[in-house]
Every structure is written in C-alpha cells, then in structure tokens.
Amino acid sequence: MNPSGKTILIIDDDADFAEALGAALEAAGFRVLRARDGHQGLKLAKLEAPDLVLMDIIMSERTEGFFAIQEFRRTPSLASTPIFVLSSLYDAVADFRVAPEAGWLAHDAFFSKPVDLEELIRAIRQRLGLNAAVREGTG
Amino acid sequence: MTTEQSERELAGVGCQAPAEQAPPKIIVIDDDSAICLACRKILLKEGYQVQAYEDGLRGLEAITTWKPDLVVVDLKMPGIGGMEVLSRVHEFDPHIIIVVITGYATIDTAVQAMKCGAYDFLPKPFAPDPLRLIVRRGLEHRRLVIESRRHEMERELIKRRFVSFISHQLQSPLAAVHQYLEVLRHLEDSPETAAKRREWLERCLKRIAELEELIRDWLTLAKAEERVLVAQRYPIDLRPILQGILNSYEQMAAAEGIRLEARLPEQECLVWGNRHCLNVLFDNLIVNAIKYNRPGGRVSVSAQPLGDGQVAVAVSDTGVGIPEKYRRFLFEEFFRIPRQEGEAKPGTGLGLAICRKIVTEMGGSIEVESEVGVGTTFYVRLLAPPETAEGRRARLEQTA
C-alpha cells in the first residue's frame, strides 16, 4: 500500500523504534524501507531512491550517522534527498560542535526521540509537497 | 569505513605511546654574564636543554617562542626586572616554573617573589648544588602539576562521556516503547491487527525488562565504586557458591546443548570476601561463558587454593573467543565487542566492568586468555582469609 506514492527510508539501529515508526508511516500512506546502519542505508538508498530519509544520528553507540549523511551528500543521485535527523541525544550531537546548519551535515530537520508522530508526518508531507487531499485519501 | 574509524578511535583511548621524553628546557636570565654562563654550564651538565640571556626582554621573547619548562631569573636587572618577567611569564603560561635569583636576599623580596608566583628563590652568591636541587625539585613539581591536570581532564572527559552514554542507553528503549505505545493507541481494533498488537506489547515488555537490567547493573557498579559491596568480608567457601550458580543455569545451558563442568577441591576452598559480591562475580562470568559458547560446547569452572594466601578460579568456555584487539577494552564500562547481525547477544555491557571492580576491591585480580574460535578463559585470583582468631570466629559464626 502506497497511496502517497512516496517512499521513506528509516535508518536506525533500534529495530523496535524503526518498526513502530515504520508502522505509523505506513498507516499514513507511505512506503517504508528500513536499514539498521548508515552503510546498509546508503546501499538501499542507491537502489531504491527514497523520497526522504529519516536518520538516527547516534547509531551503534557511535557517530556513524554523521558519516552516513556526508556520504549521502557526496552521492550525486542522493545529494538532494531530504534527510530528517532523529536522535534522543541532541545535546550529545551538539557536543560534536556541528551546527545543523553547517554545510556538510546539511540535514533538513531535526526531531527529538521519542518523535511526535503527528508532527513528523506533517513535516514529511510538507517537505514532499503532499497536499491534504492525499491525507484524506489514506484515511 | 566507519567501523574501522571507531575501532581506531577506541584503540586510541588511553593508550598513547609515551613520546620519547625530550630533556626539560630551561631559560636563564641574568644581566651578570658570569652567573648566566655558570648556570648554563651547570644545568647543561645535568642534561637539560638550556638557553641563557643577559637581557630581560630578549629572555621574555625566548620564553614565548621556545616555551621552557623552567626559568631562572635575576630579580634585579636594568630595564625589565625579574618581578615583571615573573608576571609576564605567568600570563603566558601559569605552569612554567620560575626560580628567582636575588642579590639582596631579604626575606621580603623573596616573599614578594613567591607571592607573585615564583616557585623558589636562590640568594646570591650560590653554589652549584642548591641550583641543581631547586631546579630538579621545580621540574618535578611541574611534572606533577601537568600530570594531575591531565588526569583531571581525562576524568572529566570520561564522566561527560559516561553521562551522555548512559542517557542514550536509557533513552533508546524508552523511545522505542513510547513509539510503540503511540502507534498502539491509534491502532484500530480488528482481527488483522490483533497479532501486531500482541507482538508489539511483547516487544515493549522486553525492552522494559532490558532497561531494568541495565539500571540494576549500573547500581551494582555504583555500589562497587563506593566500596559498599566489599565492606564486609568473611572467610567464604567458594565451592557451594560456584556449584549453586552452575546448578541454576543447568537448564539454560542444556537448551543450547552446552555441558557444565565443575572441578572443585575436596576440602574447603576459602576466600576472604563477600558472599553477594562473589555471587555477582561468578554469575557474570558463568553466564558469559554460556552465552558466548557454541551449541554443544562446554563450560568448565575450577577453583584451587594456591597455598600462598591466594585462591585461583578459572571459568573457561569453548566459544567464539575474543579477538586480541578487543581484549584490553573488555573490562571497560559499556564496552561490547562489535558483532555481526544475528550474532549479537543481549547484555548491558557492564558485566565485566562489575567483575573487575569486585575483584579489585577484594584485593584480587582478573585476567583473560582467549583464542578466536577455540574459547576463552577468565582467571580470577582471590585472597584467602587471613587466619586470625577473629577470622576463625567469624567463620564459625557464619557456618553455624
């Protein structure tokens, strides 16, 4: 089922979080892909060209998410794919002294974990230019 | 690439090879060329790197560019005086040691110089020996100051990382459970969703159980740090403790086809310890030996009094083994060996940190030997009880 016609890739090492988030997005009419780390996510993204990526920034107790975003930006076909960063630890992200607006990080929005699902879905729709009619259509 | 990177990062933790120590650098500033030369000669002979200046300003310049460890400076010079050099140097680097030479060795000037941050003073005229001694003491002082500052920074860093890491460890399961519950709240009631509902609720419960385990382990570790766990020690026979733990995991091991073996001495095997601590210690080691074993493998536990006041315990498995590069991180808090998907086992990453803490607090040691694909053995040394009248009485009371 993919009434919106849009695909979202979730990159998160917490399988439960990805499962719950994915279920919510599917219910909202998106096609959902899941990857458990940045490496796998990048591979999947190259194959499937998702419309938007939701990326956990502190994966596997490390800063892998940063490198993954960098790799996305360096890949021509993915350079302009919107990336929303999700993290339970934005303070720690700030520790790396990389401001979200810094060029190389270049993610579109930041959401704190646990995510307000309604707010997230609204932001995704807005970013992908989906109008309210699609929402009505998904029920 | 990223895994390699973090491994490198990890390998860099606290293991920087000490750089080849260059001899300490000393600058001598005195308008009296004879003293300047003499000091230089004496200190060079001691193996230090030395620069000498007869002019205060040139000396100051050299201090900012050459960055010495110690400065010997005359308090009374034409032009810029010693006292001014003193304050300018400490503006530049408060940890440079300054020894002042004073021609008018009144207590007052010396005290004033010390107040301005001088480490010590040398009244003119002085013999080579006091100079050597003061310089050596000053350099030792500097080394200690720098070292303690480094330790403090390291501790601070570890503390900061630990706090942010533990927050992450606590927040991840909470975020997952939160997200499940939110989805469940909006989930329609239908036969199709019933299975999902059940599965997600199970996952929530599992994550909460893991969270509880983490909090429990963390508290154990905190207690061990406060020396609460091992405050009270008694002579305790290890045999029933080890046998008891093995018995309690009989079923869990059997389910994996793993055989549990105990090689325990006939007679009492007493250690000087705390029952709760010993249980936590060997429970952790034995569970690991089962968890990281292979199907059909073997766990063997042996204990032996060594007769030199120590008791040796070994817990071996026939499991996957621990690659050498990870062994030195094994006892660190939250260290977990990176594993392939599907091979990962549940755990908090605190078990072995707790083991090391407990063993150390009880005056013993813990070591690991491992061969990849063959198995791992943890060797624990514990202290035998001091055989005092008190000890005997406590033992009798405990067994009574």
Coordinates of C-alpha atoms in Angstrom, one line a residue:
Chain A
M1 CA 0.0 0.0 0.0
N2 CA 1.5 3.3 -1.0
P3 CA -1.3 5.8 -1.7
S4 CA 1.1 8.7 -1.3
G5 CA 3.4 7.3 -4.0
K6 CA 6.3 8.3 -1.7
T7 CA 9.0 6.1 -0.2
I8 CA 10.6 6.8 3.1
L9 CA 13.8 5.2 4.3
I10 CA 14.3 4.8 8.0
I11 CA 17.9 4.3 9.1
D12 CA 18.0 3.3 12.8
D13 CA 19.9 0.6 14.7
D14 CA 17.0 0.2 17.1
A15 CA 14.8 -2.3 15.4
D16 CA 11.8 -1.6 17.7
F17 CA 11.9 2.1 17.1
A18 CA 12.1 1.6 13.4
E19 CA 9.3 -0.9 13.5
A20 CA 6.9 1.4 15.4
L21 CA 7.8 4.4 13.3
G22 CA 7.5 2.4 10.1
A23 CA 4.1 1.2 11.1
A24 CA 2.9 4.8 11.7
L25 CA 4.3 5.9 8.4
E26 CA 2.7 3.0 6.6
A27 CA -0.6 3.8 8.2
A28 CA -0.1 7.4 6.9
G29 CA 0.1 6.0 3.4
F30 CA 3.9 5.9 2.8
R31 CA 6.0 3.0 1.5
V32 CA 8.7 2.3 4.2
L33 CA 12.2 0.9 3.9
R34 CA 14.3 0.1 6.9
A35 CA 18.1 -0.1 7.3
R36 CA 19.9 -0.8 10.6
D37 CA 23.0 1.3 9.9
G38 CA 24.4 4.0 7.7
H39 CA 26.2 1.6 5.4
Q40 CA 23.2 -0.5 4.7
G41 CA 21.0 2.6 4.4
L42 CA 23.2 4.1 1.8
K43 CA 23.2 0.9 -0.3
L44 CA 19.4 0.7 -0.1
A45 CA 19.1 4.3 -0.9
K46 CA 21.2 3.9 -4.1
L47 CA 18.9 1.1 -5.2
E48 CA 15.6 2.5 -4.2
A49 CA 16.0 6.3 -4.4
P50 CA 13.7 7.1 -1.5
D51 CA 11.9 10.4 -1.4
L52 CA 13.0 11.2 2.1
V53 CA 15.4 9.7 4.7
L54 CA 14.8 9.5 8.5
M55 CA 18.3 9.0 10.1
D56 CA 19.2 8.2 13.6
I57 CA 22.3 10.2 14.3
I58 CA 23.9 8.2 17.1
M59 CA 23.8 4.7 15.9
S60 CA 25.6 1.7 17.4
E61 CA 26.9 4.0 20.2
R62 CA 28.8 5.9 17.7
T63 CA 28.7 8.9 15.4
E64 CA 28.1 6.9 12.3
G65 CA 25.0 8.9 11.3
F66 CA 27.2 11.9 10.6
F67 CA 29.4 10.0 8.1
A68 CA 26.3 8.5 6.5
I69 CA 24.9 12.0 5.9
Q70 CA 28.2 13.0 4.4
E71 CA 28.1 10.0 2.1
F72 CA 24.6 10.8 1.0
R73 CA 25.6 14.3 0.1
R74 CA 28.6 13.1 -1.8
T75 CA 26.5 10.7 -3.9
P76 CA 25.1 12.7 -6.9
S77 CA 21.8 10.8 -7.0
L78 CA 21.2 11.3 -3.3
A79 CA 22.7 14.7 -2.8
S80 CA 19.4 16.5 -2.6
T81 CA 17.3 13.8 -0.9
P82 CA 15.8 15.4 2.2
I83 CA 17.2 13.9 5.4
F84 CA 15.5 14.3 8.7
V85 CA 17.7 13.6 11.7
L86 CA 16.2 11.8 14.7
S87 CA 18.1 11.5 17.9
S88 CA 17.4 11.0 21.6
L89 CA 20.6 12.9 22.4
Y90 CA 20.7 16.2 20.6
D91 CA 22.8 17.5 23.4
A92 CA 25.5 14.9 22.6
V93 CA 25.2 15.8 18.9
A94 CA 25.8 19.4 19.9
D95 CA 29.0 18.1 21.7
F96 CA 30.5 17.5 18.3
R97 CA 30.1 21.2 17.7
V98 CA 28.5 20.6 14.4
A99 CA 25.6 23.0 13.9
P100 CA 22.7 21.6 12.0
E101 CA 23.0 24.5 9.5
A102 CA 26.7 23.6 8.9
G103 CA 27.1 22.8 5.2
W104 CA 28.3 19.3 5.3
L105 CA 25.8 18.0 7.8
A106 CA 23.0 19.6 5.8
H107 CA 20.0 17.8 7.2
D108 CA 16.6 19.3 6.7
A109 CA 15.1 19.0 10.1
F110 CA 15.8 17.6 13.5
F111 CA 13.3 15.6 15.6
S112 CA 13.9 14.5 19.1
K113 CA 13.3 10.9 20.1
P114 CA 10.6 9.8 21.0
V115 CA 9.1 11.5 18.0
D116 CA 5.8 13.3 17.9
L117 CA 4.3 11.2 15.1
E118 CA 1.7 13.7 14.0
E119 CA 4.3 16.5 13.8
L120 CA 6.8 14.3 12.0
I121 CA 4.2 13.1 9.4
R122 CA 3.1 16.7 8.9
A123 CA 6.6 17.8 8.3
I124 CA 7.3 15.0 5.9
R125 CA 4.1 15.8 3.9
Q126 CA 5.1 19.4 3.8
R127 CA 8.7 18.7 2.7
L128 CA 7.4 16.3 -0.1
G129 CA 4.8 18.8 -1.2
L130 CA 1.9 16.4 -0.5
N131 CA -1.4 18.2 -0.1
A132 CA -4.1 17.5 2.4
A133 CA -6.1 15.6 -0.2
V134 CA -3.7 12.7 -0.1
R135 CA -4.1 12.6 3.6
E136 CA -7.9 12.4 3.2
G137 CA -7.4 9.7 0.7
T138 CA -5.4 7.5 3.0
G139 CA -7.9 7.5 5.8
Chain B
M1 CA 34.9 2.6 6.9
T2 CA 33.0 3.9 9.9
T3 CA 33.6 0.7 11.9
E4 CA 37.3 0.9 11.3
Q5 CA 37.2 4.5 12.3
S6 CA 35.6 3.9 15.6
E7 CA 37.9 1.0 16.3
R8 CA 40.8 3.3 15.7
E9 CA 39.2 5.8 17.9
L10 CA 38.7 3.1 20.5
A11 CA 42.2 1.8 20.2
G12 CA 43.4 5.3 20.8
V13 CA 41.7 5.5 24.2
G14 CA 44.3 5.9 27.0
C15 CA 47.0 4.1 25.1
Q16 CA 49.1 6.8 23.6
A17 CA 52.6 5.6 23.5
P18 CA 54.6 8.0 25.6
A19 CA 56.6 10.2 23.3
E20 CA 60.4 9.9 23.6
Q21 CA 60.9 12.3 26.5
A22 CA 63.0 15.3 25.5
P23 CA 65.1 16.8 28.2
P24 CA 63.4 19.6 30.1
K25 CA 64.0 23.1 28.7
I26 CA 65.4 25.9 30.9
I27 CA 66.0 29.6 30.3
V28 CA 68.4 31.5 32.5
I29 CA 68.1 35.3 32.5
D30 CA 70.7 37.4 34.4
D31 CA 72.4 40.6 33.5
D32 CA 75.6 39.3 35.1
S33 CA 77.2 37.4 32.3
A34 CA 79.3 35.3 34.7
I35 CA 76.3 34.0 36.5
C36 CA 74.5 33.4 33.2
L37 CA 77.3 31.3 31.9
A38 CA 77.9 29.4 35.1
C39 CA 74.2 28.5 35.5
R40 CA 74.1 27.4 31.8
K41 CA 77.2 25.2 32.2
I42 CA 75.9 23.6 35.4
L43 CA 72.4 22.9 34.0
L44 CA 73.7 21.7 30.7
K45 CA 75.9 19.2 32.6
E46 CA 72.7 17.9 34.3
G47 CA 71.4 17.0 30.8
Y48 CA 68.8 19.8 30.4
Q49 CA 68.4 22.0 27.3
V50 CA 69.5 25.5 28.3
Q51 CA 69.3 29.0 26.8
A52 CA 70.8 32.0 28.6
Y53 CA 70.1 35.7 28.2
E54 CA 71.6 38.7 29.8
D55 CA 68.7 40.9 28.8
G56 CA 65.2 40.6 30.3
L57 CA 63.3 41.5 27.2
R58 CA 65.1 39.1 25.0
G59 CA 64.7 36.4 27.6
L60 CA 60.9 37.0 27.7
E61 CA 60.8 36.8 23.9
A62 CA 62.6 33.4 24.1
I63 CA 60.1 32.2 26.7
T64 CA 57.2 32.8 24.5
T65 CA 58.8 31.2 21.4
W66 CA 60.8 28.3 23.0
K67 CA 58.3 27.5 25.7
P68 CA 60.7 26.4 28.5
D69 CA 59.6 24.2 31.5
L70 CA 61.6 26.3 33.9
V71 CA 63.0 29.9 34.1
V72 CA 65.8 31.0 36.4
V73 CA 65.7 34.8 36.5
D74 CA 67.6 37.5 38.4
L75 CA 65.2 39.7 40.4
K76 CA 67.3 42.9 39.9
M77 CA 68.2 43.7 36.4
P78 CA 68.4 47.0 34.5
G79 CA 65.5 47.6 32.2
I80 CA 62.9 44.9 32.7
G81 CA 63.1 43.5 36.2
G82 CA 62.7 39.9 37.5
M83 CA 59.3 40.7 39.1
E84 CA 57.9 41.9 35.8
V85 CA 59.4 38.9 33.9
L86 CA 57.6 36.8 36.5
S87 CA 54.2 38.2 35.9
R88 CA 54.6 38.3 32.1
V89 CA 55.7 34.7 32.0
H90 CA 52.8 33.5 34.1
E91 CA 50.4 35.5 31.9
F92 CA 51.8 33.4 29.0
D93 CA 51.8 30.1 30.8
P94 CA 50.9 29.8 34.5
H95 CA 52.6 26.4 34.7
I96 CA 56.1 27.5 33.8
I97 CA 58.3 27.1 37.0
I98 CA 60.1 30.3 37.9
V99 CA 63.1 30.3 40.2
V100 CA 64.3 33.8 41.1
I101 CA 67.9 34.8 41.9
T102 CA 68.2 37.6 44.4
G103 CA 71.2 39.6 45.2
Y104 CA 69.7 41.2 48.3
A105 CA 68.4 38.1 50.0
T106 CA 66.0 39.7 52.3
I107 CA 63.0 37.7 53.3
D108 CA 60.8 40.4 52.0
T109 CA 61.9 40.3 48.4
A110 CA 61.8 36.5 48.4
V111 CA 58.3 36.5 49.9
Q112 CA 57.2 39.1 47.4
A113 CA 58.5 37.0 44.5
M114 CA 56.9 33.8 45.9
K115 CA 53.6 35.8 46.2
C116 CA 53.9 36.7 42.5
G117 CA 54.1 33.0 41.6
A118 CA 57.8 32.2 41.9
Y119 CA 58.4 28.6 42.8
D120 CA 61.6 29.2 44.9
F121 CA 64.5 31.6 45.2
L122 CA 68.3 31.4 45.2
P123 CA 70.2 34.1 47.2
K124 CA 73.4 35.3 45.6
P125 CA 76.0 34.1 45.7
F126 CA 75.0 30.5 45.4
A127 CA 76.9 27.2 44.9
P128 CA 76.1 24.7 42.1
D129 CA 74.4 22.2 44.4
P130 CA 71.5 24.4 45.6
L131 CA 70.8 25.4 42.0
R132 CA 70.7 21.8 40.9
L133 CA 68.5 20.8 43.7
I134 CA 66.0 23.7 43.3
V135 CA 65.8 23.1 39.5
R136 CA 65.3 19.4 40.0
R137 CA 62.5 20.0 42.6
G138 CA 60.9 22.7 40.4
L139 CA 60.8 20.4 37.3
E140 CA 59.4 17.5 39.4
H141 CA 56.7 19.9 40.7
R142 CA 55.9 20.9 37.1
R143 CA 55.6 17.3 36.1
L144 CA 53.2 16.6 38.9
V145 CA 51.1 19.6 38.2
I146 CA 50.8 18.8 34.5
E147 CA 50.1 15.1 35.2
S148 CA 47.3 15.9 37.7
R149 CA 45.8 18.4 35.3
R150 CA 45.8 15.7 32.6
H151 CA 44.2 13.2 34.9
E152 CA 41.6 15.7 35.9
M153 CA 40.8 16.4 32.2
E154 CA 40.7 12.7 31.4
R155 CA 38.3 12.1 34.4
E156 CA 36.2 14.9 33.3
L157 CA 36.0 13.6 29.7
I158 CA 35.2 10.1 30.9
K159 CA 32.5 11.4 33.2
R160 CA 31.0 13.5 30.5
R161 CA 31.0 10.7 28.0
F162 CA 29.6 8.3 30.6
V163 CA 26.7 10.5 31.4
S164 CA 25.8 11.1 27.8
F165 CA 26.3 7.4 27.1
I166 CA 24.1 6.2 29.9
S167 CA 21.5 8.7 28.9
H168 CA 21.5 7.3 25.5
Q169 CA 21.3 3.7 26.9
L170 CA 18.3 4.7 29.0
Q171 CA 16.6 6.8 26.4
S172 CA 16.7 4.4 23.5
P173 CA 14.5 1.7 25.0
L174 CA 12.2 4.4 26.4
A175 CA 11.9 6.0 22.9
A176 CA 11.1 2.6 21.4
V177 CA 8.4 1.8 24.0
H178 CA 7.0 5.3 23.7
Q179 CA 6.7 5.0 19.9
Y180 CA 5.1 1.5 20.1
L181 CA 2.5 2.8 22.6
E182 CA 1.7 5.8 20.5
V183 CA 1.2 3.5 17.4
L184 CA -0.9 1.1 19.5
R185 CA -3.1 3.9 20.7
H186 CA -4.1 4.7 17.2
L187 CA -4.3 1.1 16.0
E188 CA -7.7 0.0 15.0
D189 CA -9.3 -3.0 16.7
S190 CA -9.5 -5.7 14.1
P191 CA -8.6 -9.4 13.8
E192 CA -5.8 -8.4 11.5
T193 CA -4.2 -6.0 14.0
A194 CA -4.6 -8.3 17.0
A195 CA -1.4 -10.2 16.2
K196 CA 0.6 -7.0 15.7
R197 CA -0.8 -5.6 18.9
R198 CA 0.3 -8.7 20.8
E199 CA 3.7 -8.7 19.2
W200 CA 4.3 -5.0 19.9
L201 CA 3.2 -5.3 23.5
E202 CA 5.7 -8.2 24.0
R203 CA 8.5 -6.1 22.5
C204 CA 7.6 -3.3 24.9
L205 CA 7.8 -5.6 27.9
K206 CA 11.1 -7.0 26.6
R207 CA 12.6 -3.5 26.2
I208 CA 11.4 -2.5 29.7
A209 CA 13.0 -5.7 31.2
E210 CA 16.3 -4.8 29.5
L211 CA 16.1 -1.3 30.9
E212 CA 15.5 -2.7 34.4
E213 CA 18.5 -4.9 34.0
L214 CA 20.7 -2.0 32.9
I215 CA 19.6 0.1 35.9
R216 CA 20.3 -2.9 38.2
D217 CA 23.8 -3.4 36.8
W218 CA 24.5 0.3 36.9
L219 CA 23.5 0.4 40.5
T220 CA 25.7 -2.6 41.3
L221 CA 28.6 -0.9 39.7
A222 CA 28.0 2.3 41.5
K223 CA 27.8 0.4 44.8
A224 CA 31.1 -1.4 44.0
E225 CA 32.6 2.0 43.3
E226 CA 31.5 3.2 46.7
R227 CA 33.2 0.1 48.2
V228 CA 29.8 -0.8 49.8
L229 CA 29.8 -4.2 48.3
V230 CA 33.0 -5.4 49.8
A231 CA 33.0 -3.5 53.0
Q232 CA 32.2 -6.6 55.0
R233 CA 34.4 -9.6 54.3
Y234 CA 34.3 -13.1 55.7
P235 CA 36.0 -16.4 55.0
I236 CA 33.7 -18.0 52.5
D237 CA 33.9 -21.4 50.9
L238 CA 33.8 -20.9 47.1
R239 CA 32.5 -24.5 46.3
P240 CA 28.9 -24.1 47.2
I241 CA 28.8 -20.7 45.5
L242 CA 30.2 -22.0 42.2
Q243 CA 28.1 -25.1 42.4
G244 CA 25.0 -23.2 43.1
I245 CA 25.4 -20.9 40.2
L246 CA 26.2 -23.8 37.9
N247 CA 23.1 -25.6 39.1
S248 CA 20.9 -22.6 38.4
Y249 CA 22.0 -22.4 34.8
E250 CA 21.8 -26.1 34.1
Q251 CA 18.6 -25.8 32.1
M252 CA 19.7 -22.7 30.2
A253 CA 22.9 -24.5 29.2
A254 CA 21.1 -27.7 28.3
A255 CA 18.8 -25.9 25.9
E256 CA 21.9 -25.0 23.9
G257 CA 23.4 -28.4 24.3
I258 CA 26.2 -26.9 26.5
R259 CA 27.8 -29.1 29.2
L260 CA 28.7 -27.5 32.5
E261 CA 31.6 -28.9 34.4
A262 CA 32.9 -28.2 37.9
R263 CA 36.4 -29.1 39.1
L264 CA 36.4 -28.2 42.7
P265 CA 38.6 -29.3 45.5
E266 CA 37.5 -32.0 48.0
Q267 CA 38.3 -29.8 51.0
E268 CA 37.0 -26.3 51.8
C269 CA 38.2 -23.6 49.4
L270 CA 38.1 -20.4 51.5
V271 CA 38.4 -16.9 50.2
W272 CA 38.2 -13.6 52.0
G273 CA 35.2 -12.0 50.5
N274 CA 31.6 -11.0 50.5
R275 CA 29.0 -13.6 49.5
H276 CA 26.9 -11.3 47.5
C277 CA 30.0 -10.0 45.6
L278 CA 31.2 -13.4 44.9
N279 CA 27.8 -14.5 43.6
V280 CA 27.6 -11.4 41.3
L281 CA 31.2 -12.0 40.1
F282 CA 30.9 -15.7 39.2
D283 CA 27.3 -15.4 37.9
N284 CA 28.5 -12.9 35.4
L285 CA 31.5 -15.0 34.3
I286 CA 29.5 -18.2 34.0
V287 CA 26.6 -16.6 32.2
N288 CA 29.0 -15.1 29.7
A289 CA 30.7 -18.5 29.2
I290 CA 27.3 -20.0 28.4
K291 CA 26.1 -17.0 26.3
Y292 CA 29.2 -16.8 24.1
N293 CA 29.6 -20.5 23.7
R294 CA 28.8 -22.6 20.7
P295 CA 26.0 -25.2 20.6
G296 CA 27.3 -28.4 22.0
G297 CA 30.1 -26.6 23.8
R298 CA 31.4 -26.8 27.3
V299 CA 31.8 -24.5 30.3
S300 CA 34.3 -25.6 32.9
V301 CA 34.8 -24.0 36.3
S302 CA 37.7 -24.8 38.6
A303 CA 38.9 -23.5 41.9
Q304 CA 42.2 -24.2 43.7
P305 CA 43.8 -22.8 46.8
L306 CA 47.4 -21.9 45.9
G307 CA 48.8 -22.1 49.4
D308 CA 50.4 -18.7 49.1
G309 CA 47.5 -16.9 50.5
Q310 CA 45.7 -16.8 47.2
V311 CA 42.9 -18.9 45.6
A312 CA 42.8 -19.4 41.8
V313 CA 39.5 -19.7 40.0
A314 CA 39.1 -20.3 36.2
V315 CA 36.0 -20.1 34.1
S316 CA 36.5 -21.5 30.6
D317 CA 34.3 -21.8 27.6
T318 CA 34.6 -23.4 24.1
G319 CA 33.0 -20.4 22.4
V320 CA 33.7 -17.8 19.8
G321 CA 36.7 -16.3 21.5
I322 CA 37.7 -12.7 21.9
P323 CA 39.9 -11.1 19.1
E324 CA 43.1 -9.8 20.6
K325 CA 42.4 -6.2 19.7
Y326 CA 39.4 -6.1 21.9
R327 CA 40.9 -7.8 25.0
R328 CA 42.2 -4.7 26.7
F329 CA 38.8 -3.0 26.5
L330 CA 37.0 -6.0 27.8
F331 CA 36.6 -4.8 31.3
E332 CA 35.7 -1.2 30.4
E333 CA 32.2 0.0 31.2
F334 CA 29.8 -0.4 28.3
F335 CA 32.4 -2.0 26.0
R336 CA 30.8 -4.6 23.8
I337 CA 32.6 -6.5 21.0
P338 CA 31.1 -5.5 17.7
R339 CA 29.3 -8.5 16.3
Q340 CA 27.6 -9.4 13.1
E341 CA 23.8 -9.0 12.8
G342 CA 22.2 -12.1 14.3
E343 CA 25.3 -12.9 16.5
A344 CA 24.6 -10.0 18.9
K345 CA 23.6 -11.1 22.4
P346 CA 21.5 -9.1 24.8
G347 CA 23.5 -7.5 27.6
T348 CA 24.2 -4.2 29.3
G349 CA 28.0 -4.0 28.6
L350 CA 28.5 -3.6 32.3
G351 CA 29.0 -7.3 33.5
L352 CA 32.8 -7.5 33.2
A353 CA 33.3 -3.9 34.4
I354 CA 31.4 -5.1 37.6
C355 CA 33.6 -8.2 37.8
R356 CA 36.8 -6.2 37.6
K357 CA 35.6 -3.8 40.2
I358 CA 34.6 -6.5 42.6
V359 CA 37.8 -8.5 42.2
T360 CA 39.9 -5.4 42.6
E361 CA 38.1 -4.3 45.7
M362 CA 38.6 -7.7 47.2
G363 CA 42.3 -7.4 46.6
G364 CA 42.4 -9.9 43.8
S365 CA 43.0 -9.8 40.1
I366 CA 41.2 -10.9 36.9
E367 CA 42.8 -11.8 33.6
V368 CA 41.6 -13.2 30.3
E369 CA 43.1 -15.6 27.8
S370 CA 41.4 -16.3 24.6
E371 CA 41.7 -17.9 21.2
V372 CA 39.3 -17.0 18.4
G373 CA 37.2 -20.0 17.5
V374 CA 38.6 -22.1 20.4
G375 CA 37.4 -20.4 23.5
T376 CA 38.0 -18.0 26.4
T377 CA 39.2 -18.5 30.0
F378 CA 38.9 -15.9 32.7
Y379 CA 41.4 -16.4 35.5
V380 CA 40.4 -14.9 38.8
R381 CA 42.8 -14.6 41.8
L382 CA 41.2 -14.0 45.2
L383 CA 42.7 -13.7 48.6
A384 CA 42.5 -16.5 51.1
P385 CA 41.2 -15.3 54.5
P386 CA 43.9 -14.2 57.0
E387 CA 43.8 -16.9 59.5
T388 CA 43.4 -14.9 62.7
A389 CA 41.4 -15.8 65.8
E390 CA 38.8 -13.2 64.6
G391 CA 38.6 -14.8 61.2
R392 CA 38.1 -18.3 62.7
R393 CA 35.4 -17.0 65.0
A394 CA 33.6 -15.2 62.1
R395 CA 33.8 -18.4 60.1
L396 CA 32.4 -20.5 62.9
E397 CA 29.6 -17.9 63.3
Q398 CA 28.9 -17.9 59.6
T399 CA 28.7 -21.7 59.2
A400 CA 26.8 -22.0 62.4

